[in-house]
Coordinates of C-alpha atoms and ligand atoms in Angstrom, one line a residue:
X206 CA -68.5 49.2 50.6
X207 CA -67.4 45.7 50.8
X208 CA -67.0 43.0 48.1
X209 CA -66.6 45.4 45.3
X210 CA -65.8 42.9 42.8
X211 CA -69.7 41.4 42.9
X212 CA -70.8 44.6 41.0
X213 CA -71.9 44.7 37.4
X214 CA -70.3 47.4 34.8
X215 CA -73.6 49.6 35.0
X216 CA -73.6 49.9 38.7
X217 CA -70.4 50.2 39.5
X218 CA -69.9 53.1 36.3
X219 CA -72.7 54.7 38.3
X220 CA -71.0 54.2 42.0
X221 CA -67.5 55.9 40.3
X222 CA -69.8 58.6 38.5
X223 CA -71.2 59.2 41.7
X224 CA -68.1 59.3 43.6
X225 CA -69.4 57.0 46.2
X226 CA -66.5 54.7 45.5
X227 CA -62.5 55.1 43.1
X228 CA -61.4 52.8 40.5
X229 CA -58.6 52.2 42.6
X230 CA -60.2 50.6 45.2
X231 CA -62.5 48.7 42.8
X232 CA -59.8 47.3 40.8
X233 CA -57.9 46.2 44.4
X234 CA -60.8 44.6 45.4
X235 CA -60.8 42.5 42.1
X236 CA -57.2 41.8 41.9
X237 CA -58.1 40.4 45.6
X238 CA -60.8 38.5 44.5
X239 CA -58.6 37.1 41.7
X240 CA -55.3 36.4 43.6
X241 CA -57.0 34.2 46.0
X242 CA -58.9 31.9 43.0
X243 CA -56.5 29.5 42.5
X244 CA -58.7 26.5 42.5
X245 CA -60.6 28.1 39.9
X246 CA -57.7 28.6 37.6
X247 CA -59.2 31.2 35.4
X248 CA -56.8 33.9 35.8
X249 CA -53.1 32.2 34.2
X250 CA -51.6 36.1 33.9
X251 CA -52.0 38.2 36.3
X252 CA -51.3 42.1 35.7
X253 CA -51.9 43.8 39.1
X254 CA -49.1 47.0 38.5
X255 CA -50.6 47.5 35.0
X256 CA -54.6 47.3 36.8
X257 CA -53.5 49.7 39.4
X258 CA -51.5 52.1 37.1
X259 CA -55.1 51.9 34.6
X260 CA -56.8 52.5 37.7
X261 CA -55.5 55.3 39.2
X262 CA -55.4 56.9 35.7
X263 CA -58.8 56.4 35.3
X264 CA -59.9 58.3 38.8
X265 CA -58.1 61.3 37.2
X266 CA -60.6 61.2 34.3
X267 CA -63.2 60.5 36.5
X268 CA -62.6 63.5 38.4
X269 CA -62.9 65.8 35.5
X270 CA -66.2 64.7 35.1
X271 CA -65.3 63.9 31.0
X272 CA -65.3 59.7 31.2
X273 CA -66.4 57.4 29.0
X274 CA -68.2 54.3 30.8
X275 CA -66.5 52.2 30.6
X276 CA -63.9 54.6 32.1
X277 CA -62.3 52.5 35.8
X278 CA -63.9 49.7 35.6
X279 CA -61.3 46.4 36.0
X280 CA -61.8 43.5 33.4
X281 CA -60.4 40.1 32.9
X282 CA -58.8 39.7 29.2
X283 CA -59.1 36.4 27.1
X284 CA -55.5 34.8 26.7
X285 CA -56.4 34.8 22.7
X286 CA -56.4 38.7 22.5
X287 CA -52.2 40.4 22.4
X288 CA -51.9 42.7 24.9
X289 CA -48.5 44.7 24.2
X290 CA -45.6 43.5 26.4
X291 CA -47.7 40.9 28.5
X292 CA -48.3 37.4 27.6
X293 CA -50.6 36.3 24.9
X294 CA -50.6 32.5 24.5
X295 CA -53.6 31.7 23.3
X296 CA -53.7 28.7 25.4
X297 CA -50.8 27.0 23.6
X298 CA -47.1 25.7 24.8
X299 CA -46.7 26.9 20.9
X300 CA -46.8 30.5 22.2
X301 CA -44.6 30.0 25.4
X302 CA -42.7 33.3 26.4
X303 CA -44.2 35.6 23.4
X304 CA -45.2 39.4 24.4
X305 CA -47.1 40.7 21.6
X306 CA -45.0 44.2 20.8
X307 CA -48.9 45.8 19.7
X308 CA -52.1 45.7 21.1
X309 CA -55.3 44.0 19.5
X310 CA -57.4 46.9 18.3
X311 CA -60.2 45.4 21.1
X312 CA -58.0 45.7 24.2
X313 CA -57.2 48.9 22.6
X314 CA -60.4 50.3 22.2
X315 CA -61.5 49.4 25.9
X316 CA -58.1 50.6 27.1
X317 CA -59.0 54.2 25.3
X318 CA -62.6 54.1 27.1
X319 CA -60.7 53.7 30.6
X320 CA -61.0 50.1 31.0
X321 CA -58.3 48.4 33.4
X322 CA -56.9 45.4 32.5
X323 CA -56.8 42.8 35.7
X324 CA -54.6 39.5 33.8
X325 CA -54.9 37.1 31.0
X326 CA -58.1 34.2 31.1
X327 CA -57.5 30.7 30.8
X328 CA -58.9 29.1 27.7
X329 CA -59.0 25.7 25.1
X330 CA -55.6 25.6 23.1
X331 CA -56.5 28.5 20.4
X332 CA -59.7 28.3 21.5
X333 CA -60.4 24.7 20.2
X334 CA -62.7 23.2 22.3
X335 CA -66.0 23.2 24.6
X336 CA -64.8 22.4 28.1
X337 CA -61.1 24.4 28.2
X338 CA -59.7 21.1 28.8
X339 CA -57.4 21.5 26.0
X340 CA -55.2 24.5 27.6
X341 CA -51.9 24.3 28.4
X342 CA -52.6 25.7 31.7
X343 CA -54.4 23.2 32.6
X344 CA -58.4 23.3 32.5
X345 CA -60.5 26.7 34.4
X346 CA -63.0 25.0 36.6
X347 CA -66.3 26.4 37.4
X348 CA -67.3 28.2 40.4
X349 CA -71.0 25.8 40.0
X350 CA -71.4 22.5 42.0
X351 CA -74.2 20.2 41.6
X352 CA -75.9 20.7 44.8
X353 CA -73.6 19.4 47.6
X354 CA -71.7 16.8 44.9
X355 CA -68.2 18.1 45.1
X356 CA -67.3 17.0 41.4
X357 CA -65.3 19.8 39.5
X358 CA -67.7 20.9 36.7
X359 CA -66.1 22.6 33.5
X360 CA -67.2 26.2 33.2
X361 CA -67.4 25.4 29.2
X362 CA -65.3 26.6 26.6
X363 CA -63.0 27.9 24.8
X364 CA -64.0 31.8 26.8
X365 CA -63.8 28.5 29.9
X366 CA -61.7 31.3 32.1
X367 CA -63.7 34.2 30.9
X368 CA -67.4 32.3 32.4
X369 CA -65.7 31.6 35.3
X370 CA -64.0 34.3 36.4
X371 CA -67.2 36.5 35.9
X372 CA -69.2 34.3 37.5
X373 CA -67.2 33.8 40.4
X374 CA -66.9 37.7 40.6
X375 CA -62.9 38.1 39.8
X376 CA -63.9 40.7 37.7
X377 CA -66.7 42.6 36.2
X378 CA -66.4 41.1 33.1
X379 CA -64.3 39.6 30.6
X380 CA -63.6 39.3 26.7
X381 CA -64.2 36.4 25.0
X382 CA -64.2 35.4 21.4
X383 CA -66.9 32.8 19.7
X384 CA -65.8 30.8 16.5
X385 CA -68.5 27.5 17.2
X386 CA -70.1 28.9 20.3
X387 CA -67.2 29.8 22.6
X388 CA -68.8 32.5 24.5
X389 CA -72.2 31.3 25.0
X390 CA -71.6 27.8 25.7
X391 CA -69.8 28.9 28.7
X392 CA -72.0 32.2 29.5
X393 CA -75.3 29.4 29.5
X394 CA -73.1 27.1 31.7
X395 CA -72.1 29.6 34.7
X396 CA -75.5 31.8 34.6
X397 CA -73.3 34.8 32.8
X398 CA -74.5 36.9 29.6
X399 CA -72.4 36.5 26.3
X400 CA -73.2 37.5 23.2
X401 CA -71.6 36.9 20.1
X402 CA -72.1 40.0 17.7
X403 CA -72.5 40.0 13.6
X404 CA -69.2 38.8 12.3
X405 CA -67.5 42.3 11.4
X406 CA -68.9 44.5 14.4
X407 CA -65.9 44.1 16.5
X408 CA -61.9 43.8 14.5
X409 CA -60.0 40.9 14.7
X410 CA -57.1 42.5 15.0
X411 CA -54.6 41.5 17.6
X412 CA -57.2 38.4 18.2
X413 CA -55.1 34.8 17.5
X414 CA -56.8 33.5 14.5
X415 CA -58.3 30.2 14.4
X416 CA -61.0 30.2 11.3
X417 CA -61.5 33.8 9.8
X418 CA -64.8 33.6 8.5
X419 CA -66.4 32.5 11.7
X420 CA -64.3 34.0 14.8
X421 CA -66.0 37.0 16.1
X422 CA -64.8 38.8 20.1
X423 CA -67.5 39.7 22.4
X424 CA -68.0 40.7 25.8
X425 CA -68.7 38.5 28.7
X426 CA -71.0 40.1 31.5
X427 CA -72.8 39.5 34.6
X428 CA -76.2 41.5 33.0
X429 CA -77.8 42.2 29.6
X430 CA -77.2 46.1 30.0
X431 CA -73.7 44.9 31.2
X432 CA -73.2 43.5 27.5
X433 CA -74.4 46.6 25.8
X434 CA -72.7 48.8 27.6
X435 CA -68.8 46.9 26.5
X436 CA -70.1 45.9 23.1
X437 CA -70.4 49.6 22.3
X438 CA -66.6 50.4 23.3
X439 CA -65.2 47.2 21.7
X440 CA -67.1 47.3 18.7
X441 CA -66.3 49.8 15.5
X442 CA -64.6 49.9 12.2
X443 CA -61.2 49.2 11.8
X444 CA -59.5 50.1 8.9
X445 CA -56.6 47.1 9.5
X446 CA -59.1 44.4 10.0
X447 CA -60.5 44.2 6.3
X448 CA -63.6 42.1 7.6
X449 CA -64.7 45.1 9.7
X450 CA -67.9 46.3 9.1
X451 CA -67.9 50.4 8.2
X452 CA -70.9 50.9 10.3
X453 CA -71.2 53.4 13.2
X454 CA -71.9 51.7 16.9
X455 CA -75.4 52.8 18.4
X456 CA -75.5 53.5 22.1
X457 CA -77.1 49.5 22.6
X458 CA -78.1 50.6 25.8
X459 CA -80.3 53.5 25.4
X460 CA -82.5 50.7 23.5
X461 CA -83.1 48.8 26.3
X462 CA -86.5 49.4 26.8
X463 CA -87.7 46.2 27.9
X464 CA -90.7 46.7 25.5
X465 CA -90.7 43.6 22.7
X466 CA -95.2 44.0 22.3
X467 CA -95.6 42.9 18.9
X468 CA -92.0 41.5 18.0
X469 CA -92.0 38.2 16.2
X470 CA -89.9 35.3 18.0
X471 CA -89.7 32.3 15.9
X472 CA -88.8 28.7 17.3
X473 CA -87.2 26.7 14.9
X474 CA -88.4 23.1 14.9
X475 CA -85.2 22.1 14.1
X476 CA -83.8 22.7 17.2
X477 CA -85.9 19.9 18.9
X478 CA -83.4 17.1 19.2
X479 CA -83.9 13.8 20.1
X480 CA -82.3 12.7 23.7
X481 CA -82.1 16.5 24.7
X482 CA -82.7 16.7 28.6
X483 CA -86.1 17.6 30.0
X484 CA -84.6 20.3 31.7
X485 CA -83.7 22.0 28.8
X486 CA -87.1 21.3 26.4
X487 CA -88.6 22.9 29.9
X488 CA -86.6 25.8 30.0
X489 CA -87.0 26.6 26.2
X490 CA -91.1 26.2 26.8
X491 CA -90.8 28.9 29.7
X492 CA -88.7 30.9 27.4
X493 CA -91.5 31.2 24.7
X494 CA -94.2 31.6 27.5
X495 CA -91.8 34.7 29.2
X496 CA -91.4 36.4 25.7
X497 CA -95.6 36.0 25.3
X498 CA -96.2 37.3 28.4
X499 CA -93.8 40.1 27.5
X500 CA -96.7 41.1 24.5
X501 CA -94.5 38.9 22.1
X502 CA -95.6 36.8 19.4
X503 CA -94.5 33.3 18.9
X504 CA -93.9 31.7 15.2
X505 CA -93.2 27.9 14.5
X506 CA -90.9 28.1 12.0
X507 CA -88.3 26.3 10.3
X508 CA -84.5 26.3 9.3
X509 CA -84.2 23.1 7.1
X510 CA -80.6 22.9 7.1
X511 CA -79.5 23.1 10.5
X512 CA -78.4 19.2 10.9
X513 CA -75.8 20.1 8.5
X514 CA -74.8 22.3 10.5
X515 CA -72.1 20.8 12.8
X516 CA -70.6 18.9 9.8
X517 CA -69.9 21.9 8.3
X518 CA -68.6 23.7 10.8
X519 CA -65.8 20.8 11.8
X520 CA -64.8 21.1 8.5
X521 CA -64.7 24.4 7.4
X522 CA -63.1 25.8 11.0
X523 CA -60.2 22.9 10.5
X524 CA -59.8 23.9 7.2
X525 CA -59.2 27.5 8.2
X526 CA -57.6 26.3 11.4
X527 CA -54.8 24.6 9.5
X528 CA -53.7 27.6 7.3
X529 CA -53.7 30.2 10.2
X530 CA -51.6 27.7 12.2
X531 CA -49.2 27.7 9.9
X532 CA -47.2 30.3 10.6
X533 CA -46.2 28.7 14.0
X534 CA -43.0 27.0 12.4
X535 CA -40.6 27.7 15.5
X536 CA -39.1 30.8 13.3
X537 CA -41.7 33.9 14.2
X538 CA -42.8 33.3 17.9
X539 CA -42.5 31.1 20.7
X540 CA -41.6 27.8 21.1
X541 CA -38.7 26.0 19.6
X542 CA -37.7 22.4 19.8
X543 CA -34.4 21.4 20.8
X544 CA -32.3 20.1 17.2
X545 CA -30.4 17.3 17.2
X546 CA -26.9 17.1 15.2
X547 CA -27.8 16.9 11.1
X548 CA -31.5 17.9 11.7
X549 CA -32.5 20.8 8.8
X550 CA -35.4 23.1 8.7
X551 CA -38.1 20.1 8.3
X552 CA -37.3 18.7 11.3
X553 CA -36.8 21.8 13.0
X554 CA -40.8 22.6 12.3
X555 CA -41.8 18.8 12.6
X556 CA -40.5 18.8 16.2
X557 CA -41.7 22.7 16.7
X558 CA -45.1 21.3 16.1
X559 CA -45.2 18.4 17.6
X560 CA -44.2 19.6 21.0
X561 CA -45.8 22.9 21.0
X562 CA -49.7 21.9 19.5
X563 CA -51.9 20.0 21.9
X564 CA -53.8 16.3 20.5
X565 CA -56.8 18.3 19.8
X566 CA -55.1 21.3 17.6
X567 CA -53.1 18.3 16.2
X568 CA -56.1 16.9 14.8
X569 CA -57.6 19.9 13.5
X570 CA -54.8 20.4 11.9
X571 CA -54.8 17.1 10.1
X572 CA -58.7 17.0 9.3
X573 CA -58.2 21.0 8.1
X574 CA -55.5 20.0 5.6
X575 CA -57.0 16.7 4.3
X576 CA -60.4 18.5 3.6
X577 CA -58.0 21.0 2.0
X578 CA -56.0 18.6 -0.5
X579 CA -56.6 18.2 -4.0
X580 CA -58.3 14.8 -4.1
X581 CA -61.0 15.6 -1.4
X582 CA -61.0 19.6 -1.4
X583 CA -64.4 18.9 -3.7
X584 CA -66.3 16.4 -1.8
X585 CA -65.6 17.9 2.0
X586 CA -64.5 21.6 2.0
X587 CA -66.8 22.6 -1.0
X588 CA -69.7 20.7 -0.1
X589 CA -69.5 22.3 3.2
X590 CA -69.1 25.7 1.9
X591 CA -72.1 24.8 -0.4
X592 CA -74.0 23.8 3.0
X593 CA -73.2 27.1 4.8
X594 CA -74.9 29.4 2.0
X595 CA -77.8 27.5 2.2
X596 CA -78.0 27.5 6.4
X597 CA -77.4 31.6 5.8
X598 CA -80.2 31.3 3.3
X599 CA -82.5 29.6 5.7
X600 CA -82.2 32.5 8.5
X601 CA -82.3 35.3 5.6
X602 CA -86.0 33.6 4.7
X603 CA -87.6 33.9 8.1
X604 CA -86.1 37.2 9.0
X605 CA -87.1 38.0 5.6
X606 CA -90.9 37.1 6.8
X607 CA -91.2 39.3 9.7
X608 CA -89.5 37.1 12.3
X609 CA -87.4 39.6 14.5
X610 CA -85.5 37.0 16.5
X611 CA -85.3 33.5 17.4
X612 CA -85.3 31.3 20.5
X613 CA -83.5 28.0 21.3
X614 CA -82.0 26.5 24.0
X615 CA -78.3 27.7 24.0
X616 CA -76.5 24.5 24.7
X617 CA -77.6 20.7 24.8
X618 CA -76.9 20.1 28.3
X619 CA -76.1 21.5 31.7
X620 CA -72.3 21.8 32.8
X621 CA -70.6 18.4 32.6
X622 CA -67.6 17.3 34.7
X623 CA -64.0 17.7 33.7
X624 CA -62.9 14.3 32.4
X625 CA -66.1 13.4 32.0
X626 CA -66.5 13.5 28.3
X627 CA -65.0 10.9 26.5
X628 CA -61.7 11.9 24.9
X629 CA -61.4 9.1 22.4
X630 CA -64.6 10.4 20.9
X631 CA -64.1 13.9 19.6
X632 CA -67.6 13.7 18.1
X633 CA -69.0 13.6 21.8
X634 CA -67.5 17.5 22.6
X635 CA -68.2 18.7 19.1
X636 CA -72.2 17.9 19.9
X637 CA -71.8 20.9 22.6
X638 CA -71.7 23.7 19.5
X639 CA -75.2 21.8 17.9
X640 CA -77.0 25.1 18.7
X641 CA -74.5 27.9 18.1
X642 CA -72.5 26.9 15.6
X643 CA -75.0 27.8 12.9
X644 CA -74.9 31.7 14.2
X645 CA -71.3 31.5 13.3
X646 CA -72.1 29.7 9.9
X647 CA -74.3 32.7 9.0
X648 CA -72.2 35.6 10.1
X649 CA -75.5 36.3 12.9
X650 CA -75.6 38.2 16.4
X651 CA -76.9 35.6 19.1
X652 CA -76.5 36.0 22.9
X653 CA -77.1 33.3 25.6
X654 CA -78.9 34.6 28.6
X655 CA -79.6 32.7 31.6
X656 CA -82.7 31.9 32.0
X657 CA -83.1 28.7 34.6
X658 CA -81.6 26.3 36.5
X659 CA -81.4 22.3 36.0
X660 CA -82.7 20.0 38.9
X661 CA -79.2 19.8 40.0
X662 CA -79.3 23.8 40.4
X663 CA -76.9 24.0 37.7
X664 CA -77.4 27.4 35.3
X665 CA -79.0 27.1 32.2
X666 CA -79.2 29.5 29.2
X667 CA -81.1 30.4 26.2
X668 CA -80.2 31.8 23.1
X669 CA -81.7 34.4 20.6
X670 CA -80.6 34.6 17.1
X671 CA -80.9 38.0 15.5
X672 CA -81.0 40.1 12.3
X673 CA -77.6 41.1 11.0
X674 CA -75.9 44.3 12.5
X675 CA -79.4 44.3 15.3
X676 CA -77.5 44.1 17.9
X677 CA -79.6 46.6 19.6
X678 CA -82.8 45.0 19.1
X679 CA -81.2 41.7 20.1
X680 CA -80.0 42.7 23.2
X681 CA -83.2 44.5 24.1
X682 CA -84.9 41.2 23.3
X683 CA -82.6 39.6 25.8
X684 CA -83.7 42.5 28.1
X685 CA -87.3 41.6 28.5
X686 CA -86.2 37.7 28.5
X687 CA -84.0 38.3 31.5
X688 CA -86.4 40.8 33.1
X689 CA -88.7 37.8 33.0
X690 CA -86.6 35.1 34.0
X691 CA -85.1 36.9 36.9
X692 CA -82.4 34.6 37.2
X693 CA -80.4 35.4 40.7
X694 CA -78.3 32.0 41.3
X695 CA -74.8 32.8 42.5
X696 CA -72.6 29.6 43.0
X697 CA -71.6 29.2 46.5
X698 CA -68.2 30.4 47.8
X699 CA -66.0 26.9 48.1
X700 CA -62.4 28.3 46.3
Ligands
LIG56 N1 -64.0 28.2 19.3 C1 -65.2 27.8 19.5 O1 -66.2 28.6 19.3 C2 -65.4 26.5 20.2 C3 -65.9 25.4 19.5 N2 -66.4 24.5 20.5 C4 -64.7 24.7 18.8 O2 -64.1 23.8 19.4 O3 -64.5 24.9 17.7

């Protein structure tokens, strides 16, 4: 069989069960796939000896009929993530030559299950961002055009190099991590899945931190059954991540049944915002019609403080942001500036800094530690923690009266074009996280699934919000929404 690399994880864990095809040949025709997707960008390390060596590993397990399976199948690994002895830069000039000497418990975990590891994903500078513009690599661009308009679209962000390289089929899937949104603002903008499970399911060990309380690793997939099936291996307790939820993993996919008769959906009338395209208001109304038709009922309901959401977010996740970052003072990793004659240790970090961070980690950075300092640590950083308990309160009411999940459009927009957004306006980019950042906010599972296109035939995604630790009842929801949507786009080979 040709063109290996299009397949899904389920199908091609059945082909390899089957024997009809090895992990070897799979993995070749990936690293294929990948090698010539230069335009794209998405892949910035490649690791074809450590894919091939996974690979041919795995076809031994295979053989003895004992595999887990996940067991062959090639994925594409978020640059954030430290993968022992190969290049973990999260993005950053900061991190320039440093080979992490352990592996994050994730990588480790699929590595365990068989998984092979294809190369490091292109992503925003520590994953700060909505359009991977910010990366020292230089931006991932999405396999999507806008009909024949040759413009370079962004395949969103920060997972920007996951999205693409799943959707362009350079793998088949990818990791991704989600502090604001960062794996389903670019699953809904490349017509991938990406779900972001309950902060705790999955250890952030070995994951670069950018704001503890809200970053959560996911898997990025061309399917819904795709995402169950990785979720399970990357998921479980971990005794060195002390966030990690002590909860066994259920097998997410044996509940995809498809059957959501009598489940409660609630729309939030929150979510309705002023200026939001027609394309997207029409893709949320089919939405609620598909889940209806799938014997679901639909609930108006409301989440009063979602407009404080973004606030909050951009100032709790600087505030977090400018502690972890911290510790890159040119002493423990990577880069460090060249000193001139008399400079001391402050200058050694003040240059450090200032060559290795990007403008936009720069000004997280400086907005983290002035909502942090003692004269305005009351009015922004506690007021905002005040407004998260109270947005977490909101979603623990309506789950608390029967609502089983909820539905809203996953992002604001269709793919934009890099350069496009307005860079002297960081407010413009941040308005890309309006519906996912609340998820984070309240420690909630939420997937995008793509559902649609835009008049342009761009993809378009919707979200569902569920109950903590549901993941299984989320992603079956996402099941029947999928089922119904039968989305099929493929962007068009031009790279
Ligand atoms: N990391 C994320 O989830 C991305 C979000 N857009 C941010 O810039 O914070």
């Amino acid at each position: 069989m040709t063109d290996l690399n299009t397949l899904g994880l389920a199908e091609a864990r059945d082909k390899l069960r089957a024997k009809e095809i090895t992990s070897v040949d799979l993995t070749q025709a990936c690293l294929d796939a990948a090698e010539a997707s230069g335009a794209l960008n998405a892949f910035v390390h490649h690791t074809p000896d450590i894919a091939l060596a996974q690979a041919k590993a795995a076809d031994a397990r295979l053989a003895t009929g004992d595999a887990h399976d996940m067991c062959g199948l090639p994925l594409g690994i978020k640059d954030l993530f430290c993968t022992k002895g190969v290049a973990s830069q999260a993005g950053s000039a900061i991190l320039e030559g440093f080979k992490p000497e352990y592996e994050s418990t994730i990588t480790q975990n699929l590595f365990d299950a068989g998984a092979v590891m294809l190369g490091k994903l292109n992503m925003d500078e520590f994953a700060m961002g909505s359009s991977n513009e910010t990366s020292v690599y230089g931006n991932a661009v999405s396999p999507w055009r806008r009909g024949n308009d040759d413009t370079a679209l962004t395949p969103g962000g920060s997972s920007g190099g996951s999205a693409a390289a799943v959707a362009a089929d350079l793998c088949l899937a990818a990791t991704g991590t989600d502090t604001g949104g960062s794996i389903r603002q670019p699953a809904a903008f490349t017509g991938t899945v990406g779900i972001k499970p309950t902060y705790g399911r999955c250890s952030r060990w070995g994951v670069v931190a950018f704001a503890s309380s809200l970053d959560q690793a996911g898997p990025m997939t061309k399917s819904v059954r795709d995402a169950a099936i990785m979720l399970e291996a990357m998921a479980g307790h971990d005794a060195k991540d002390s966030t990690s939820a002590e909860l066994a993993v259920p097998n997410f996919e044996a509940m995809l049944t498809g059957d959501i008769r009598g489940k409660k959906i609630g729309i939030p009338k929150e979510y309705h915002m002023d200026g939001m395209p027609e394309d997207i208001e029409a893709l949320w109304a089919q939405g609620r019609e598909m889940l209806k038709a799938a014997g679901a009922e639909i609930v108006d309901i409301s989440l009063p403080h979602t407009k404080y959401a973004l606030p909050a977010y951009y100032v709790i996740a600087p505030a977090e942001a400018s502690s972890n970052l911290a510790r890159y003072d040119g002493v423990r990793y990577g880069h460090r500036a060249n000193l001139a004659a008399g400079d001391g240790i402050t200058e050694m970090y003040e240059k450090t800094r200032a060559e290795g961070f990007g403008h936009e980690v720069q000004r997280r950075v400086m907005v983290g530690t002035y909502v942090l300092s003692a004269g305005f640590y009351d009015a922004y950083y506690n007021r905002a923690r005040r407004v998260r308990a109270l947005i977490k309160r909101d979603f623990e009411q309506v789950f608390a009266a029967g609502i089983d999940a909820i539905l809203t459009p996953a992002t604001p927009s269709a793919a934009f074009g890099l350069g496009e957004m307005d860079n002297e306006d960081p407010v413009k980019m941040y308005l890309n996280d309006v519906f996912t950042v609340t998820v984070n906010l309240a420690g909630l599972p939420g997937i995008s699934v793509p559902t649609g296109v835009d008049h342009q035939g761009l993809p378009l995604g919707l979200q569902l919000i569920g109950r903590p630790w549901e993941e299984g009842d989320l992603l079956n929801t996402a099941y029947a929404l999928e089922t119904a949507a039968g989305f099929v786009a493929k962007p068009g080979k031009w790279w």
